Amino acid sequence: MIIIFFTVLLFLNVGQEVFGFRCDRRPYGTTTQSSDPDGRFKLLVENTDESYIPDQLYTVKITETDGESRFTEFMISAEGEMKADPVNTRKMMLLFPGELRPQDPFSAKFSSRCLYSVEHAISSPKSFVEVYWQAPPSGNGCVTLRAMVAEHQDVWYEDGFPLSLRLCEDLRQPDDATPQLNLDCDTCDEAKYELTFTGTWSRNTHPRFYPENDWIPRYSDLVGASHAADYILWAPGTLVSEGFREFAEHANGSKLEGEIREKIGDGVRTLIKGKGHGYRKMSDPTYAFFRTDKTNHLVTVAVALHPSPDWFLGVTRFELCQKGNMWLEERELNLYLWDAGTDSGVSYESPNIETFPQDAVSRVQTSSYDKNSPFYEMDMKDLHPFGKLLIKLIRTYQKECKEEKEEETTQEAVTSTDEPVTTEAIEGEEKEDESDKEKNEDKDEDKGEPDSPSSEAAIVTDPDSSEDCPMSQWQEWSQCGGACENGKIVGYKWRERYHLVDGIPVEKYDPDIDPSSVKEVPRVCKTHYEDFEREECEDDCPDHEEETNLTAERRVMSKVAPGYGWNSKSHLKRTYF
């Protein structure tokens, strides 16, 4: 009987140590029981309000509240939630509560009695003490922080308000987090979008360890794609390709562009490309255009920072097809740093330290113990974005949906003739061969669209361009775009031209292009010859009937934000949905 008693007692003690339920936090050598907290000592977590951001670094503090009380000993513990083991539901498992660490080795140390705990290093009177708490990764639910405070060996307090705090994961996400996908997109209309990237990385916004020489920092070219749901250019938790490694580490997107081109027609609709900016032009906007349809309704883009280990900005698999089969009208995103997982440097100008084995894409650690990091002990809620991305719908192209029987007939025709055949009705026009019609529409409606390589016939060469870098003539100016106020539109108009290789506009969209036949434009040509111009303009507002050639649904569509905006009460200027 005695053996059984001690066996059970040993099991309970081991269970407490292993699972950290309620370990013994009493002061060393005490023979008394704890007293109920009387409010003179308080446990608090700075810069949070009953929630925590996963992986964020926080300061946990015990402090007196009356201006005169002192304590000599303490212990702070973190306890995770219990949940059923998914492998064996009859067993329970303890979720990870994060990690507590001493901030000052002279005042605190890791506890040898309890898991996920720190305690006093010396028993001297003190009015407050601070330690670090690294919040757990996403998916670990709520965490309870408990404190023991001892005035002396025989008078001590633990648990209960205000010596216990329960914090749950903040499920809100940063603006550039991946939104929920709409896998049921069934719109018949196609759409054209404009992307505008504006850099905000500067010595004023991010002063810690900003490169000393102002002419060194720059943004790479904007590179991306509009694509289908089964294509991944980059995403959190995945390994990047060799092209993306070179892009993230050296701000060189040539190889990455080649990888995207190889997938045109096989998961990718449009190669997106925008010019990067450097010294004196860091804050200049970068523009790019792309097309979407019911299959290719996602967009992924990235901009690398130079210098940096392997850091970049961007959005991945961003959903444009909204519920109700309507295209997203407009959305502006704040962009924060991502880590490509290929270099282990901690600061902008860190030496190259290859990450081996390669790690998955993740957020750059914005709260760090490393004093060499630009984000040492920095709260993400107070971090300025490194750039902004505006996604704006330019126009839609009305397409009539086909009945199932018509689709079957079309598929049979494709099989028998090897020619792409579709059906489309346009009011006031006769039906014609759809393959030729689709190409004619692209020529007439998409002049100047710098989406992806083209195999169309040669177009007129600009006589003012050089023989080494031939350019097409400038296309017609777009209509003046902007808000209509007091009968006037005040905004911008734009026009484009193309780099020519063998008389072919290299960056003009052609859905029938063979990726293997794509030709490269010399970098010197891209550097010395602009292919995009934008000017301020003013025009009369159009009549209501001709207000836009978008669909009726597009006119009345309100702004829709997939996913959620990320918020904190200390950052009230942001917009949330």
PDB file of C-alpha atoms in Angstrom, residues 305-480:
ATOM      1  CA  LEU A 305      15.242  44.813 -51.099  1.00  0.00           C
ATOM      2  CA  HIS A 306      18.891  45.601 -51.761  1.00  0.00           C
ATOM      3  CA  PRO A 307      20.951  45.308 -49.691  1.00  0.00           C
ATOM      4  CA  SER A 308      19.452  42.525 -47.592  1.00  0.00           C
ATOM      5  CA  PRO A 309      20.153  38.860 -46.829  1.00  0.00           C
ATOM      6  CA  ASP A 310      17.126  37.470 -48.721  1.00  0.00           C
ATOM      7  CA  TRP A 311      14.308  39.843 -47.816  1.00  0.00           C
ATOM      8  CA  PHE A 312      11.475  40.850 -50.096  1.00  0.00           C
ATOM      9  CA  LEU A 313       8.014  42.428 -50.149  1.00  0.00           C
ATOM     10  CA  GLY A 314       4.900  41.256 -51.895  1.00  0.00           C
ATOM     11  CA  VAL A 315       1.567  39.493 -51.886  1.00  0.00           C
ATOM     12  CA  THR A 316       0.939  35.868 -52.752  1.00  0.00           C
ATOM     13  CA  ARG A 317      -2.119  34.183 -54.230  1.00  0.00           C
ATOM     14  CA  PHE A 318      -4.173  37.336 -53.734  1.00  0.00           C
ATOM     15  CA  GLU A 319      -7.800  36.717 -54.673  1.00  0.00           C
ATOM     16  CA  LEU A 320      -9.378  39.101 -57.190  1.00  0.00           C
ATOM     17  CA  CYS A 321     -12.594  37.219 -57.931  1.00  0.00           C
ATOM     18  CA  GLN A 322     -15.071  38.167 -55.218  1.00  0.00           C
ATOM     19  CA  LYS A 323     -18.197  36.415 -54.041  1.00  0.00           C
ATOM     20  CA  GLY A 324     -20.996  36.942 -56.513  1.00  0.00           C
ATOM     21  CA  ASN A 325     -18.485  36.559 -59.371  1.00  0.00           C
ATOM     22  CA  MET A 326     -17.479  40.222 -59.309  1.00  0.00           C
ATOM     23  CA  TRP A 327     -13.953  41.517 -59.759  1.00  0.00           C
ATOM     24  CA  LEU A 328     -12.287  43.354 -56.874  1.00  0.00           C
ATOM     25  CA  GLU A 329     -12.491  47.078 -57.619  1.00  0.00           C
ATOM     26  CA  GLU A 330      -9.566  48.502 -55.665  1.00  0.00           C
ATOM     27  CA  ARG A 331      -7.377  47.630 -52.702  1.00  0.00           C
ATOM     28  CA  GLU A 332      -4.299  49.261 -51.162  1.00  0.00           C
ATOM     29  CA  LEU A 333      -1.968  47.064 -49.102  1.00  0.00           C
ATOM     30  CA  ASN A 334       0.819  47.855 -46.665  1.00  0.00           C
ATOM     31  CA  LEU A 335       3.799  45.575 -47.352  1.00  0.00           C
ATOM     32  CA  TYR A 336       6.076  44.067 -44.706  1.00  0.00           C
ATOM     33  CA  LEU A 337       9.244  41.992 -45.033  1.00  0.00           C
ATOM     34  CA  TRP A 338       9.324  38.306 -45.930  1.00  0.00           C
ATOM     35  CA  ASP A 339      12.362  36.012 -45.576  1.00  0.00           C
ATOM     36  CA  ALA A 340      13.052  33.679 -48.518  1.00  0.00           C
ATOM     37  CA  GLY A 341      14.805  31.153 -46.243  1.00  0.00           C
ATOM     38  CA  THR A 342      18.076  31.010 -48.198  1.00  0.00           C
ATOM     39  CA  ASP A 343      20.358  33.379 -46.230  1.00  0.00           C
ATOM     40  CA  SER A 344      20.717  33.610 -42.436  1.00  0.00           C
ATOM     41  CA  GLY A 345      21.902  37.228 -42.218  1.00  0.00           C
ATOM     42  CA  VAL A 346      20.183  39.371 -39.583  1.00  0.00           C
ATOM     43  CA  SER A 347      20.617  42.885 -41.000  1.00  0.00           C
ATOM     44  CA  TYR A 348      20.525  44.720 -44.320  1.00  0.00           C
ATOM     45  CA  GLU A 349      24.285  44.578 -44.904  1.00  0.00           C
ATOM     46  CA  SER A 350      25.054  41.272 -43.175  1.00  0.00           C
ATOM     47  CA  PRO A 351      27.657  39.070 -44.944  1.00  0.00           C
ATOM     48  CA  ASN A 352      26.275  36.160 -46.958  1.00  0.00           C
ATOM     49  CA  ILE A 353      25.470  33.229 -44.658  1.00  0.00           C
ATOM     50  CA  GLU A 354      23.835  30.427 -46.634  1.00  0.00           C
ATOM     51  CA  THR A 355      20.947  28.767 -44.830  1.00  0.00           C
ATOM     52  CA  PHE A 356      21.549  25.023 -44.983  1.00  0.00           C
ATOM     53  CA  PRO A 357      19.363  23.191 -45.316  1.00  0.00           C
ATOM     54  CA  GLN A 358      17.160  25.760 -47.051  1.00  0.00           C
ATOM     55  CA  ASP A 359      14.329  27.060 -44.890  1.00  0.00           C
ATOM     56  CA  ALA A 360      10.745  27.834 -45.853  1.00  0.00           C
ATOM     57  CA  VAL A 361       9.443  31.339 -46.600  1.00  0.00           C
ATOM     58  CA  SER A 362       8.439  33.164 -43.407  1.00  0.00           C
ATOM     59  CA  ARG A 363       8.098  36.626 -41.963  1.00  0.00           C
ATOM     60  CA  VAL A 364      11.305  38.457 -41.135  1.00  0.00           C
ATOM     61  CA  GLN A 365      11.573  38.369 -37.346  1.00  0.00           C
ATOM     62  CA  THR A 366      10.324  41.818 -36.361  1.00  0.00           C
ATOM     63  CA  SER A 367      11.029  41.309 -32.667  1.00  0.00           C
ATOM     64  CA  SER A 368      14.476  39.953 -32.065  1.00  0.00           C
ATOM     65  CA  TYR A 369      16.928  39.297 -29.221  1.00  0.00           C
ATOM     66  CA  ASP A 370      19.813  39.994 -31.600  1.00  0.00           C
ATOM     67  CA  LYS A 371      21.132  43.516 -31.158  1.00  0.00           C
ATOM     68  CA  ASN A 372      22.514  43.374 -34.717  1.00  0.00           C
ATOM     69  CA  SER A 373      18.995  43.200 -36.114  1.00  0.00           C
ATOM     70  CA  PRO A 374      17.188  46.322 -37.390  1.00  0.00           C
ATOM     71  CA  PHE A 375      14.167  45.040 -35.443  1.00  0.00           C
ATOM     72  CA  TYR A 376      15.741  44.462 -32.033  1.00  0.00           C
ATOM     73  CA  GLU A 377      12.904  44.338 -29.474  1.00  0.00           C
ATOM     74  CA  MET A 378      10.610  46.081 -31.975  1.00  0.00           C
ATOM     75  CA  ASP A 379       6.842  45.660 -31.748  1.00  0.00           C
ATOM     76  CA  MET A 380       5.379  44.801 -35.156  1.00  0.00           C
ATOM     77  CA  LYS A 381       2.395  47.033 -34.435  1.00  0.00           C
ATOM     78  CA  ASP A 382       4.767  50.008 -34.412  1.00  0.00           C
ATOM     79  CA  LEU A 383       6.724  48.939 -37.501  1.00  0.00           C
ATOM     80  CA  HIS A 384       6.323  51.142 -40.566  1.00  0.00           C
ATOM     81  CA  PRO A 385       5.533  49.341 -43.839  1.00  0.00           C
ATOM     82  CA  PHE A 386       8.357  49.037 -46.389  1.00  0.00           C
ATOM     83  CA  GLY A 387       6.075  49.747 -49.307  1.00  0.00           C
ATOM     84  CA  LYS A 388       2.505  50.060 -50.501  1.00  0.00           C
ATOM     85  CA  LEU A 389       0.758  48.182 -53.287  1.00  0.00           C
ATOM     86  CA  LEU A 390      -2.344  49.515 -55.023  1.00  0.00           C
ATOM     87  CA  ILE A 391      -4.404  47.020 -57.027  1.00  0.00           C
ATOM     88  CA  LYS A 392      -6.893  48.838 -59.258  1.00  0.00           C
ATOM     89  CA  LEU A 393      -9.390  47.518 -61.776  1.00  0.00           C
ATOM     90  CA  ILE A 394      -8.961  49.319 -65.117  1.00  0.00           C
ATOM     91  CA  ARG A 395     -11.749  47.695 -67.087  1.00  0.00           C
ATOM     92  CA  THR A 396     -13.635  44.460 -67.677  1.00  0.00           C
ATOM     93  CA  TYR A 397     -14.287  42.661 -70.945  1.00  0.00           C
ATOM     94  CA  GLN A 398     -17.845  41.366 -71.220  1.00  0.00           C
ATOM     95  CA  LYS A 399     -18.080  37.740 -72.236  1.00  0.00           C
ATOM     96  CA  GLU A 400     -21.255  35.706 -72.570  1.00  0.00           C
ATOM     97  CA  CYS A 401     -21.366  32.405 -70.704  1.00  0.00           C
ATOM     98  CA  LYS A 402     -22.001  29.312 -72.779  1.00  0.00           C
ATOM     99  CA  GLU A 403     -24.502  26.593 -72.008  1.00  0.00           C
ATOM    100  CA  GLU A 404     -23.131  23.170 -71.190  1.00  0.00           C
ATOM    101  CA  LYS A 405     -24.234  21.744 -74.522  1.00  0.00           C
ATOM    102  CA  GLU A 406     -22.445  24.520 -76.377  1.00  0.00           C
ATOM    103  CA  GLU A 407     -19.302  23.819 -74.357  1.00  0.00           C
ATOM    104  CA  GLU A 408     -19.418  20.160 -75.283  1.00  0.00           C
ATOM    105  CA  THR A 409     -19.839  21.068 -78.941  1.00  0.00           C
ATOM    106  CA  THR A 410     -16.915  23.485 -78.714  1.00  0.00           C
ATOM    107  CA  GLN A 411     -14.688  20.833 -77.133  1.00  0.00           C
ATOM    108  CA  GLU A 412     -15.501  18.434 -79.959  1.00  0.00           C
ATOM    109  CA  ALA A 413     -14.630  21.148 -82.473  1.00  0.00           C
ATOM    110  CA  VAL A 414     -11.286  21.762 -80.770  1.00  0.00           C
ATOM    111  CA  THR A 415     -10.492  18.060 -80.880  1.00  0.00           C
ATOM    112  CA  SER A 416     -11.326  17.759 -84.561  1.00  0.00           C
ATOM    113  CA  THR A 417      -9.729  20.963 -85.848  1.00  0.00           C
ATOM    114  CA  ASP A 418      -6.947  21.676 -83.329  1.00  0.00           C
ATOM    115  CA  GLU A 419      -8.144  25.300 -83.383  1.00  0.00           C
ATOM    116  CA  PRO A 420      -9.361  27.116 -80.212  1.00  0.00           C
ATOM    117  CA  VAL A 421     -13.032  27.891 -80.681  1.00  0.00           C
ATOM    118  CA  THR A 422     -15.144  29.951 -78.254  1.00  0.00           C
ATOM    119  CA  THR A 423     -18.557  31.587 -78.365  1.00  0.00           C
ATOM    120  CA  GLU A 424     -19.178  35.291 -77.788  1.00  0.00           C
ATOM    121  CA  ALA A 425     -22.086  37.610 -78.541  1.00  0.00           C
ATOM    122  CA  ILE A 426     -21.620  41.381 -78.776  1.00  0.00           C
ATOM    123  CA  GLU A 427     -24.692  43.550 -79.186  1.00  0.00           C
ATOM    124  CA  GLY A 428     -25.036  45.096 -82.646  1.00  0.00           C
ATOM    125  CA  GLU A 429     -22.328  42.904 -84.239  1.00  0.00           C
ATOM    126  CA  GLU A 430     -22.446  39.757 -86.354  1.00  0.00           C
ATOM    127  CA  LYS A 431     -20.932  36.552 -85.027  1.00  0.00           C
ATOM    128  CA  GLU A 432     -17.585  35.668 -86.552  1.00  0.00           C
ATOM    129  CA  ASP A 433     -14.794  33.168 -86.146  1.00  0.00           C
ATOM    130  CA  GLU A 434     -13.911  33.345 -82.441  1.00  0.00           C
ATOM    131  CA  SER A 435     -10.178  32.686 -82.701  1.00  0.00           C
ATOM    132  CA  ASP A 436      -9.638  35.648 -85.017  1.00  0.00           C
ATOM    133  CA  LYS A 437     -12.116  37.743 -83.053  1.00  0.00           C
ATOM    134  CA  GLU A 438     -10.275  37.199 -79.765  1.00  0.00           C
ATOM    135  CA  LYS A 439      -7.000  38.342 -81.345  1.00  0.00           C
ATOM    136  CA  ASN A 440      -8.672  41.391 -82.896  1.00  0.00           C
ATOM    137  CA  GLU A 441     -10.180  42.353 -79.543  1.00  0.00           C
ATOM    138  CA  ASP A 442      -6.782  42.153 -77.879  1.00  0.00           C
ATOM    139  CA  LYS A 443      -5.291  44.377 -80.583  1.00  0.00           C
ATOM    140  CA  ASP A 444      -8.058  46.981 -80.393  1.00  0.00           C
ATOM    141  CA  GLU A 445      -8.783  47.007 -76.683  1.00  0.00           C
ATOM    142  CA  ASP A 446      -5.378  46.275 -75.175  1.00  0.00           C
ATOM    143  CA  LYS A 447      -3.043  48.525 -77.070  1.00  0.00           C
ATOM    144  CA  GLY A 448      -0.021  49.137 -74.937  1.00  0.00           C
ATOM    145  CA  GLU A 449      -0.659  46.330 -72.451  1.00  0.00           C
ATOM    146  CA  PRO A 450       2.822  45.218 -71.316  1.00  0.00           C
ATOM    147  CA  ASP A 451       1.797  41.857 -69.972  1.00  0.00           C
ATOM    148  CA  SER A 452       3.901  39.153 -71.482  1.00  0.00           C
ATOM    149  CA  PRO A 453       5.804  38.198 -74.642  1.00  0.00           C
ATOM    150  CA  SER A 454       3.981  38.216 -77.932  1.00  0.00           C
ATOM    151  CA  SER A 455       4.321  36.433 -81.238  1.00  0.00           C
ATOM    152  CA  GLU A 456       2.213  38.801 -83.317  1.00  0.00           C
ATOM    153  CA  ALA A 457       3.327  40.284 -86.621  1.00  0.00           C
ATOM    154  CA  ALA A 458       5.854  43.107 -86.681  1.00  0.00           C
ATOM    155  CA  ILE A 459       4.545  46.580 -85.888  1.00  0.00           C
ATOM    156  CA  VAL A 460       5.789  50.050 -86.795  1.00  0.00           C
ATOM    157  CA  THR A 461       9.223  50.916 -85.407  1.00  0.00           C
ATOM    158  CA  ASP A 462       9.866  54.297 -83.833  1.00  0.00           C
ATOM    159  CA  PRO A 463      12.429  56.026 -86.137  1.00  0.00           C
ATOM    160  CA  ASP A 464      13.875  57.891 -83.157  1.00  0.00           C
ATOM    161  CA  SER A 465      14.924  54.687 -81.386  1.00  0.00           C
ATOM    162  CA  SER A 466      18.385  53.223 -81.993  1.00  0.00           C
ATOM    163  CA  GLU A 467      19.169  50.239 -84.198  1.00  0.00           C
ATOM    164  CA  ASP A 468      20.545  48.372 -81.178  1.00  0.00           C
ATOM    165  CA  CYS A 469      17.426  49.033 -79.107  1.00  0.00           C
ATOM    166  CA  PRO A 470      14.443  49.339 -81.482  1.00  0.00           C
ATOM    167  CA  MET A 471      11.154  50.480 -79.971  1.00  0.00           C
ATOM    168  CA  SER A 472       7.617  50.529 -81.293  1.00  0.00           C
ATOM    169  CA  GLN A 473       5.841  53.840 -81.721  1.00  0.00           C
ATOM    170  CA  TRP A 474       3.984  55.161 -78.716  1.00  0.00           C
ATOM    171  CA  GLN A 475       0.416  53.895 -78.469  1.00  0.00           C
ATOM    172  CA  GLU A 476      -2.539  56.246 -78.084  1.00  0.00           C
ATOM    173  CA  TRP A 477      -3.022  57.942 -74.719  1.00  0.00           C
ATOM    174  CA  SER A 478      -5.561  56.283 -72.456  1.00  0.00           C
ATOM    175  CA  GLN A 479      -8.666  58.133 -71.356  1.00  0.00           C
ATOM    176  CA  CYS A 480      -8.253  60.471 -68.411  1.00  0.00           C
TER     177      CYS A 480
END
